Amino acid sequence: MDIVLELFDTYLFDRLYATALPASVAGHGSQQTGHATSSFASMRELPTSIPSSTQLWKLEPSEYAFMSSWPRENVWRQTLSLYLITWLFGLVVYFICASLSYVFIFDHATFTHPKYLKNQVKLEIKQASISLPIMAIFTVPFFVGEVRGYAKLYDAPANAPFWLYNVLQFPLFIFFTDFFIYWIHRALHHPSVYKTLHKPHHKWIMPTPYASHAFHPLDGFAQSVPYHVFPFLFPLNKVAYVILFAFINIWTVFIHDGEYVANSSIINGAACHTMHHLYFNYNYGQFTTLWDRFGGSYRQPNEELFRRESKMSKQEWERQCKEMETVQKEVEGDDDRNYGDEARRLQKKIM
């Protein structure tokens, strides 16, 4: 995360902090450089640069980097900056990924499904917008720890434990996080916590890409913990770290987009995750079906889902609804979702 923080510091935060929290001449003159005013330039002890977060490139800091009473290494500045990045930049990434999927991939005929909620997209976006800033509060301590050197992040490939590890870190990350997310997700289905923590995400029986981050903030954070713990336990390349977190966001949208591309017995794709939203107690895994098979919770997606003519047919939807309502009654009791009349009206018009 130090690479991301340095980018934001260089192009945004340095100027903001210099404006909001300017350094005093007496107390913080040592933060200035030759780029600053002539009164500061005469001081012999002035630093001339800021250490780069990576060997791969060098970002030259502007004069603003030395003009705040909160320098870059200040822990409170790092905490605030990382919170803003996690919340606001995370929100931007969510909207971009979900919107691209919604426009170009998501099948809008899903709007006519009997279990599609009234104003569902607005509700999904509202839930995500509420959750993300709260999730960021719990996530930031991990990022601060990384930036301050407590994680096992390494820079150059030559710094890996051994050369092949630069490749092995990717499947190791997937294997580790998939294992723990499976058990965390399954625990969230326990009756003692399900209705409070996990039901907000299961509100969406037929999710859209905007449902990808639409969950209770503690639910979302709990399922993200393995991602954040990994670099404190295992070496991880800094660039690989950024790539993996981008992949996680894209994957989370992908498994909610309703486009059933991967008819795989190994990959836990959109079809597997749709079975989870429809029937609740199956397919808890994030990336693979391995732990569902091990835990006896794997359910193979119906073949009808991989043919558009059948997956959008009235017969298939009626079959889904009948089974879903039986399971939903067992898991939740009375169904308090508001399906409205819009989906039923559109369904009759199309069918």
CSV table of C-alpha atoms in Angstrom, one decimal:
chain,number,residue,atom,x,y,z
A,1,MET,CA,0.0,0.0,0.0
A,2,ASP,CA,3.0,2.3,0.3
A,3,ILE,CA,3.2,2.5,-3.5
A,4,VAL,CA,-0.4,3.7,-3.7
A,5,LEU,CA,0.1,6.1,-0.8
A,6,GLU,CA,3.2,7.6,-2.5
A,7,LEU,CA,1.2,8.2,-5.7
A,8,PHE,CA,-1.6,10.0,-3.9
A,9,ASP,CA,0.9,12.0,-1.8
A,10,THR,CA,2.8,13.2,-4.9
A,11,TYR,CA,-0.2,14.1,-7.0
A,12,LEU,CA,-2.8,15.1,-4.4
A,13,PHE,CA,-2.2,14.9,-0.6
A,14,ASP,CA,1.1,16.9,-0.4
A,15,ARG,CA,-0.6,20.1,-1.6
A,16,LEU,CA,-3.7,19.4,0.5
A,17,TYR,CA,-1.8,19.0,3.7
A,18,ALA,CA,0.5,21.9,3.0
A,19,THR,CA,-2.6,24.1,2.6
A,20,ALA,CA,-4.6,22.7,5.5
A,21,LEU,CA,-1.7,22.2,7.9
A,22,PRO,CA,1.2,24.4,6.9
A,23,ALA,CA,4.6,24.1,8.6
A,24,SER,CA,5.8,26.9,10.9
A,25,VAL,CA,9.2,28.5,10.2
A,26,ALA,CA,10.6,27.7,13.6
A,27,GLY,CA,9.1,24.3,14.3
A,28,HIS,CA,9.3,22.7,10.9
A,29,GLY,CA,12.0,24.4,9.0
A,30,SER,CA,13.8,21.1,8.7
A,31,GLN,CA,11.0,19.8,6.5
A,32,GLN,CA,11.7,22.3,3.7
A,33,THR,CA,14.0,21.9,0.6
A,34,GLY,CA,15.7,24.2,-1.8
A,35,HIS,CA,12.3,24.4,-3.6
A,36,ALA,CA,10.9,26.3,-0.7
A,37,THR,CA,11.3,30.0,0.1
A,38,SER,CA,14.7,31.7,0.3
A,39,SER,CA,14.5,31.9,4.1
A,40,PHE,CA,14.3,28.2,4.4
A,41,ALA,CA,16.9,27.6,1.7
A,42,SER,CA,19.7,29.0,3.9
A,43,MET,CA,19.3,26.1,6.4
A,44,ARG,CA,22.1,23.6,6.0
A,45,GLU,CA,20.3,20.7,7.6
A,46,LEU,CA,17.5,20.6,5.0
A,47,PRO,CA,16.7,17.2,3.3
A,48,THR,CA,16.9,17.1,-0.5
A,49,SER,CA,14.6,14.2,-1.2
A,50,ILE,CA,12.1,11.7,0.2
A,51,PRO,CA,12.8,7.9,0.0
A,52,SER,CA,10.9,6.2,-2.7
A,53,SER,CA,8.5,3.4,-1.9
A,54,THR,CA,9.8,1.3,-4.7
A,55,GLN,CA,13.0,0.7,-6.8
A,56,LEU,CA,10.9,0.4,-10.0
A,57,TRP,CA,10.4,4.2,-10.4
A,58,LYS,CA,11.2,7.5,-8.8
A,59,LEU,CA,8.6,10.1,-8.2
A,60,GLU,CA,10.1,13.5,-7.5
A,61,PRO,CA,8.2,15.3,-4.7
A,62,SER,CA,7.1,18.8,-5.2
A,63,GLU,CA,7.8,21.6,-2.8
A,64,TYR,CA,4.5,20.9,-1.1
A,65,ALA,CA,5.9,17.7,0.2
A,66,PHE,CA,8.0,19.7,2.7
A,67,MET,CA,5.6,22.4,3.6
A,68,SER,CA,3.2,20.7,6.0
A,69,SER,CA,3.4,20.3,9.8
A,70,TRP,CA,2.3,16.7,9.1
A,71,PRO,CA,5.1,15.3,6.9
A,72,ARG,CA,4.6,12.1,4.9
A,73,GLU,CA,6.0,9.9,7.7
A,74,ASN,CA,3.5,11.3,10.3
A,75,VAL,CA,1.4,8.3,11.4
A,76,TRP,CA,-1.8,10.5,11.8
A,77,ARG,CA,-1.4,11.8,8.3
A,78,GLN,CA,-0.8,8.2,7.0
A,79,THR,CA,-3.9,7.0,8.8
A,80,LEU,CA,-6.1,9.8,7.5
A,81,SER,CA,-4.7,9.5,3.9
A,82,LEU,CA,-5.2,5.7,3.9
A,83,TYR,CA,-8.7,6.1,5.2
A,84,LEU,CA,-9.6,8.5,2.4
A,85,ILE,CA,-8.0,6.2,-0.2
A,86,THR,CA,-9.7,3.1,1.1
A,87,TRP,CA,-13.1,4.8,1.3
A,88,LEU,CA,-13.3,7.3,-1.6
A,89,PHE,CA,-10.9,5.6,-4.1
A,90,GLY,CA,-12.6,2.3,-3.2
A,91,LEU,CA,-16.0,3.8,-4.0
A,92,VAL,CA,-14.7,5.0,-7.3
A,93,VAL,CA,-13.3,1.6,-8.2
A,94,TYR,CA,-16.6,0.0,-7.2
A,95,PHE,CA,-18.7,2.3,-9.4
A,96,ILE,CA,-16.4,1.9,-12.4
A,97,CYS,CA,-16.1,-1.9,-12.2
A,98,ALA,CA,-19.8,-2.4,-11.4
A,99,SER,CA,-21.0,0.1,-14.0
A,100,LEU,CA,-18.9,-1.4,-16.8
A,101,SER,CA,-20.2,-4.8,-15.9
A,102,TYR,CA,-23.8,-3.5,-15.6
A,103,VAL,CA,-23.7,-1.8,-19.1
A,104,PHE,CA,-21.7,-4.4,-21.1
A,105,ILE,CA,-22.1,-7.8,-19.4
A,106,PHE,CA,-25.1,-8.0,-17.1
A,107,ASP,CA,-28.2,-9.3,-18.8
A,108,HIS,CA,-31.0,-6.7,-18.2
A,109,ALA,CA,-33.6,-9.3,-18.8
A,110,THR,CA,-32.9,-10.2,-15.1
A,111,PHE,CA,-35.1,-7.2,-14.2
A,112,THR,CA,-38.1,-9.3,-15.1
A,113,HIS,CA,-37.2,-12.2,-12.7
A,114,PRO,CA,-39.9,-12.7,-10.1
A,115,LYS,CA,-37.3,-12.3,-7.3
A,116,TYR,CA,-35.8,-9.1,-8.6
A,117,LEU,CA,-36.5,-6.4,-6.1
A,118,LYS,CA,-38.3,-3.1,-6.6
A,119,ASN,CA,-35.6,-0.4,-7.1
A,120,GLN,CA,-33.0,-3.0,-6.6
A,121,VAL,CA,-30.0,-1.2,-8.2
A,122,LYS,CA,-30.6,1.9,-6.1
A,123,LEU,CA,-30.9,-0.2,-3.0
A,124,GLU,CA,-27.6,-2.0,-3.8
A,125,ILE,CA,-25.8,1.2,-4.4
A,126,LYS,CA,-27.2,2.7,-1.2
A,127,GLN,CA,-26.1,-0.3,0.9
A,128,ALA,CA,-22.6,-0.2,-0.7
A,129,SER,CA,-22.2,3.5,-0.1
A,130,ILE,CA,-23.1,3.1,3.5
A,131,SER,CA,-20.8,0.1,4.1
A,132,LEU,CA,-17.6,1.3,2.4
A,133,PRO,CA,-16.7,4.2,4.7
A,134,ILE,CA,-17.4,2.1,7.8
A,135,MET,CA,-15.4,-0.9,6.4
A,136,ALA,CA,-12.5,1.5,5.8
A,137,ILE,CA,-12.3,2.3,9.5
A,138,PHE,CA,-11.5,-1.3,10.3
A,139,THR,CA,-9.3,-1.8,7.3
A,140,VAL,CA,-7.0,1.1,7.7
A,141,PRO,CA,-4.9,-0.3,10.7
A,142,PHE,CA,-3.8,-3.1,8.4
A,143,PHE,CA,-2.7,-0.6,5.7
A,144,VAL,CA,-0.9,1.6,8.3
A,145,GLY,CA,1.0,-1.4,9.5
A,146,GLU,CA,2.1,-2.2,6.0
A,147,VAL,CA,3.2,1.3,5.2
A,148,ARG,CA,5.2,1.5,8.5
A,149,GLY,CA,7.1,-1.7,7.6
A,150,TYR,CA,5.4,-4.4,9.8
A,151,ALA,CA,4.3,-6.5,6.8
A,152,LYS,CA,6.4,-8.9,4.7
A,153,LEU,CA,6.1,-6.9,1.6
A,154,TYR,CA,9.1,-6.8,-0.7
A,155,ASP,CA,10.0,-4.6,-3.6
A,156,ALA,CA,12.2,-6.1,-6.3
A,157,PRO,CA,11.8,-9.7,-7.5
A,158,ALA,CA,15.4,-10.2,-6.4
A,159,ASN,CA,14.2,-9.7,-2.8
A,160,ALA,CA,11.9,-12.8,-2.9
A,161,PRO,CA,12.8,-15.7,-0.7
A,162,PHE,CA,13.7,-17.6,-3.9
A,163,TRP,CA,13.1,-16.6,-7.6
A,164,LEU,CA,10.2,-19.0,-8.2
A,165,TYR,CA,8.4,-17.5,-5.3
A,166,ASN,CA,7.6,-14.5,-7.5
A,167,VAL,CA,5.3,-16.8,-9.4
A,168,LEU,CA,4.1,-19.0,-6.5
A,169,GLN,CA,2.9,-16.1,-4.4
A,170,PHE,CA,-0.2,-15.8,-6.6
A,171,PRO,CA,-1.6,-19.3,-6.2
A,172,LEU,CA,-0.5,-19.2,-2.5
A,173,PHE,CA,-2.5,-16.0,-2.0
A,174,ILE,CA,-5.6,-17.5,-3.7
A,175,PHE,CA,-5.3,-20.8,-1.8
A,176,PHE,CA,-4.8,-19.1,1.6
A,177,THR,CA,-7.6,-16.5,1.2
A,178,ASP,CA,-10.1,-18.9,-0.4
A,179,PHE,CA,-9.7,-21.3,2.5
A,180,PHE,CA,-10.3,-18.7,5.2
A,181,ILE,CA,-13.1,-16.8,3.3
A,182,TYR,CA,-14.9,-20.1,2.9
A,183,TRP,CA,-15.0,-20.7,6.6
A,184,ILE,CA,-15.7,-17.0,7.5
A,185,HIS,CA,-18.6,-16.9,4.9
A,186,ARG,CA,-20.0,-20.2,6.2
A,187,ALA,CA,-19.8,-18.9,9.8
A,188,LEU,CA,-21.8,-15.9,8.7
A,189,HIS,CA,-24.6,-18.2,7.8
A,190,HIS,CA,-24.9,-19.4,11.4
A,191,PRO,CA,-28.4,-18.5,12.7
A,192,SER,CA,-26.9,-16.5,15.6
A,193,VAL,CA,-25.4,-13.9,13.2
A,194,TYR,CA,-27.0,-14.5,9.8
A,195,LYS,CA,-30.0,-12.1,10.1
A,196,THR,CA,-27.9,-9.3,11.6
A,197,LEU,CA,-24.7,-9.5,9.6
A,198,HIS,CA,-25.1,-11.5,6.4
A,199,LYS,CA,-28.8,-11.2,5.4
A,200,PRO,CA,-28.3,-7.6,4.0
A,201,HIS,CA,-26.2,-9.2,1.3
A,202,HIS,CA,-28.7,-12.0,0.7
A,203,LYS,CA,-31.4,-9.5,0.2
A,204,TRP,CA,-30.4,-9.7,-3.4
A,205,ILE,CA,-31.8,-13.0,-4.7
A,206,MET,CA,-30.9,-12.1,-8.3
A,207,PRO,CA,-28.0,-9.7,-7.8
A,208,THR,CA,-26.7,-7.2,-10.2
A,209,PRO,CA,-23.0,-6.1,-10.3
A,210,TYR,CA,-23.8,-3.4,-7.9
A,211,ALA,CA,-24.6,-6.0,-5.2
A,212,SER,CA,-20.8,-6.9,-5.2
A,213,HIS,CA,-20.1,-4.6,-2.3
A,214,ALA,CA,-23.7,-4.2,-1.0
A,215,PHE,CA,-23.4,-5.9,2.4
A,216,HIS,CA,-23.3,-5.1,6.1
A,217,PRO,CA,-19.9,-3.4,6.8
A,218,LEU,CA,-18.9,-6.0,9.4
A,219,ASP,CA,-19.8,-8.7,7.0
A,220,GLY,CA,-17.7,-7.2,4.2
A,221,PHE,CA,-14.8,-6.5,6.6
A,222,ALA,CA,-14.8,-10.0,8.0
A,223,GLN,CA,-14.6,-11.6,4.6
A,224,SER,CA,-11.7,-9.2,3.7
A,225,VAL,CA,-9.6,-10.1,6.7
A,226,PRO,CA,-7.7,-12.9,5.0
A,227,TYR,CA,-6.6,-10.5,2.2
A,228,HIS,CA,-5.1,-8.2,4.8
A,229,VAL,CA,-3.5,-10.8,7.0
A,230,PHE,CA,-1.7,-12.6,4.2
A,231,PRO,CA,1.2,-10.0,3.8
A,232,PHE,CA,1.8,-10.1,7.5
A,233,LEU,CA,2.4,-13.9,7.4
A,234,PHE,CA,3.9,-14.5,3.9
A,235,PRO,CA,6.2,-12.4,1.7
A,236,LEU,CA,4.4,-10.6,-1.1
A,237,ASN,CA,5.7,-8.4,-3.8
A,238,LYS,CA,4.5,-4.8,-3.6
A,239,VAL,CA,3.4,-4.7,-7.2
A,240,ALA,CA,1.8,-8.1,-7.0
A,241,TYR,CA,-0.1,-6.8,-3.9
A,242,VAL,CA,-1.6,-4.0,-5.9
A,243,ILE,CA,-2.5,-6.3,-8.8
A,244,LEU,CA,-4.1,-8.8,-6.5
A,245,PHE,CA,-6.3,-6.2,-4.8
A,246,ALA,CA,-7.4,-4.9,-8.2
A,247,PHE,CA,-8.2,-8.5,-9.2
A,248,ILE,CA,-10.2,-9.1,-6.0
A,249,ASN,CA,-12.5,-6.1,-6.8
A,250,ILE,CA,-13.0,-7.2,-10.4
A,251,TRP,CA,-13.7,-10.8,-9.3
A,252,THR,CA,-16.2,-9.7,-6.7
A,253,VAL,CA,-18.1,-7.9,-9.4
A,254,PHE,CA,-17.7,-10.8,-11.8
A,255,ILE,CA,-19.4,-13.3,-9.6
A,256,HIS,CA,-22.4,-11.0,-9.3
A,257,ASP,CA,-22.8,-10.1,-12.9
A,258,GLY,CA,-25.1,-13.1,-13.9
A,259,GLU,CA,-23.1,-14.0,-17.0
A,260,TYR,CA,-22.4,-17.7,-16.5
A,261,VAL,CA,-19.2,-18.1,-18.5
A,262,ALA,CA,-17.3,-20.5,-16.4
A,263,ASN,CA,-19.1,-23.9,-16.4
A,264,SER,CA,-16.2,-25.3,-14.3
A,265,SER,CA,-16.1,-27.8,-11.5
A,266,ILE,CA,-13.1,-26.0,-10.0
A,267,ILE,CA,-13.8,-22.2,-10.5
A,268,ASN,CA,-16.4,-20.6,-8.2
A,269,GLY,CA,-17.7,-18.3,-10.9
A,270,ALA,CA,-20.9,-16.4,-11.3
A,271,ALA,CA,-23.0,-19.5,-11.8
A,272,CYS,CA,-21.9,-21.0,-8.6
A,273,HIS,CA,-22.4,-17.8,-6.7
A,274,THR,CA,-25.9,-17.3,-8.2
A,275,MET,CA,-26.7,-20.8,-6.7
A,276,HIS,CA,-25.6,-19.4,-3.4
A,277,HIS,CA,-27.8,-16.3,-3.6
A,278,LEU,CA,-30.8,-18.4,-4.7
A,279,TYR,CA,-30.4,-21.4,-2.3
A,280,PHE,CA,-28.4,-19.8,0.5
A,281,ASN,CA,-26.6,-22.9,2.0
A,282,TYR,CA,-24.2,-23.8,-0.9
A,283,ASN,CA,-21.1,-22.5,-2.6
A,284,TYR,CA,-19.5,-20.4,0.1
A,285,GLY,CA,-16.1,-20.3,-1.6
A,286,GLN,CA,-14.7,-17.1,-3.1
A,287,PHE,CA,-12.4,-18.4,-6.0
A,288,THR,CA,-12.7,-22.1,-6.1
A,289,THR,CA,-15.1,-25.0,-5.2
A,290,LEU,CA,-12.3,-26.9,-3.4
A,291,TRP,CA,-13.4,-26.0,0.2
A,292,ASP,CA,-17.1,-26.4,-0.7
A,293,ARG,CA,-16.3,-29.9,-1.8
A,294,PHE,CA,-14.3,-30.6,1.3
A,295,GLY,CA,-17.0,-29.1,3.5
A,296,GLY,CA,-19.9,-30.8,1.8
A,297,SER,CA,-21.5,-27.6,0.6
A,298,TYR,CA,-20.8,-27.7,-3.1
A,299,ARG,CA,-23.8,-27.5,-5.5
A,300,GLN,CA,-23.2,-27.8,-9.2
A,301,PRO,CA,-25.0,-25.1,-11.2
A,302,ASN,CA,-27.9,-26.3,-13.2
A,303,GLU,CA,-27.1,-26.8,-16.9
A,304,GLU,CA,-30.0,-24.5,-17.8
A,305,LEU,CA,-28.0,-21.5,-16.5
A,306,PHE,CA,-25.4,-21.9,-19.4
A,307,ARG,CA,-28.0,-21.6,-22.2
A,308,ARG,CA,-29.6,-18.1,-22.4
A,309,GLU,CA,-32.9,-19.6,-23.8
A,310,SER,CA,-33.4,-21.8,-20.8
A,311,LYS,CA,-31.8,-19.6,-18.0
A,312,MET,CA,-34.2,-16.8,-18.9
A,313,SER,CA,-37.3,-19.0,-19.5
A,314,LYS,CA,-40.4,-18.7,-17.4
A,315,GLN,CA,-40.2,-22.5,-16.6
A,316,GLU,CA,-36.7,-22.2,-15.2
A,317,TRP,CA,-37.6,-19.1,-13.1
A,318,GLU,CA,-40.7,-20.8,-11.7
A,319,ARG,CA,-38.5,-23.8,-10.7
A,320,GLN,CA,-35.9,-21.5,-9.1
A,321,CYS,CA,-38.6,-19.6,-7.2
A,322,LYS,CA,-40.3,-22.7,-5.9
A,323,GLU,CA,-37.1,-24.1,-4.4
A,324,MET,CA,-35.8,-20.7,-3.3
A,325,GLU,CA,-39.0,-20.0,-1.3
A,326,THR,CA,-38.7,-23.3,0.5
A,327,VAL,CA,-35.1,-22.8,1.5
A,328,GLN,CA,-35.6,-19.1,2.3
A,329,LYS,CA,-38.5,-20.0,4.7
A,330,GLU,CA,-36.2,-22.5,6.5
A,331,VAL,CA,-33.3,-20.0,6.7
A,332,GLU,CA,-35.0,-16.7,7.3
A,333,GLY,CA,-38.7,-17.3,8.2
A,334,ASP,CA,-41.1,-14.8,6.6
A,335,ASP,CA,-39.8,-13.1,3.5
A,336,ASP,CA,-39.7,-9.3,4.1
A,337,ARG,CA,-38.3,-8.4,0.7
A,338,ASN,CA,-40.3,-6.0,-1.5
A,339,TYR,CA,-40.5,-7.5,-4.9
A,340,GLY,CA,-43.2,-5.1,-6.0
A,341,ASP,CA,-45.4,-5.5,-9.1
A,342,GLU,CA,-42.9,-4.2,-11.6
A,343,ALA,CA,-41.0,-7.4,-12.2
A,344,ARG,CA,-44.2,-9.4,-12.5
A,345,ARG,CA,-45.6,-6.9,-15.0
A,346,LEU,CA,-42.5,-6.9,-17.1
A,347,GLN,CA,-42.3,-10.7,-17.0
A,348,LYS,CA,-45.8,-11.1,-18.3
A,349,LYS,CA,-45.1,-8.5,-21.1
A,350,ILE,CA,-42.0,-10.4,-22.2
A,351,MET,CA,-43.1,-13.9,-21.7
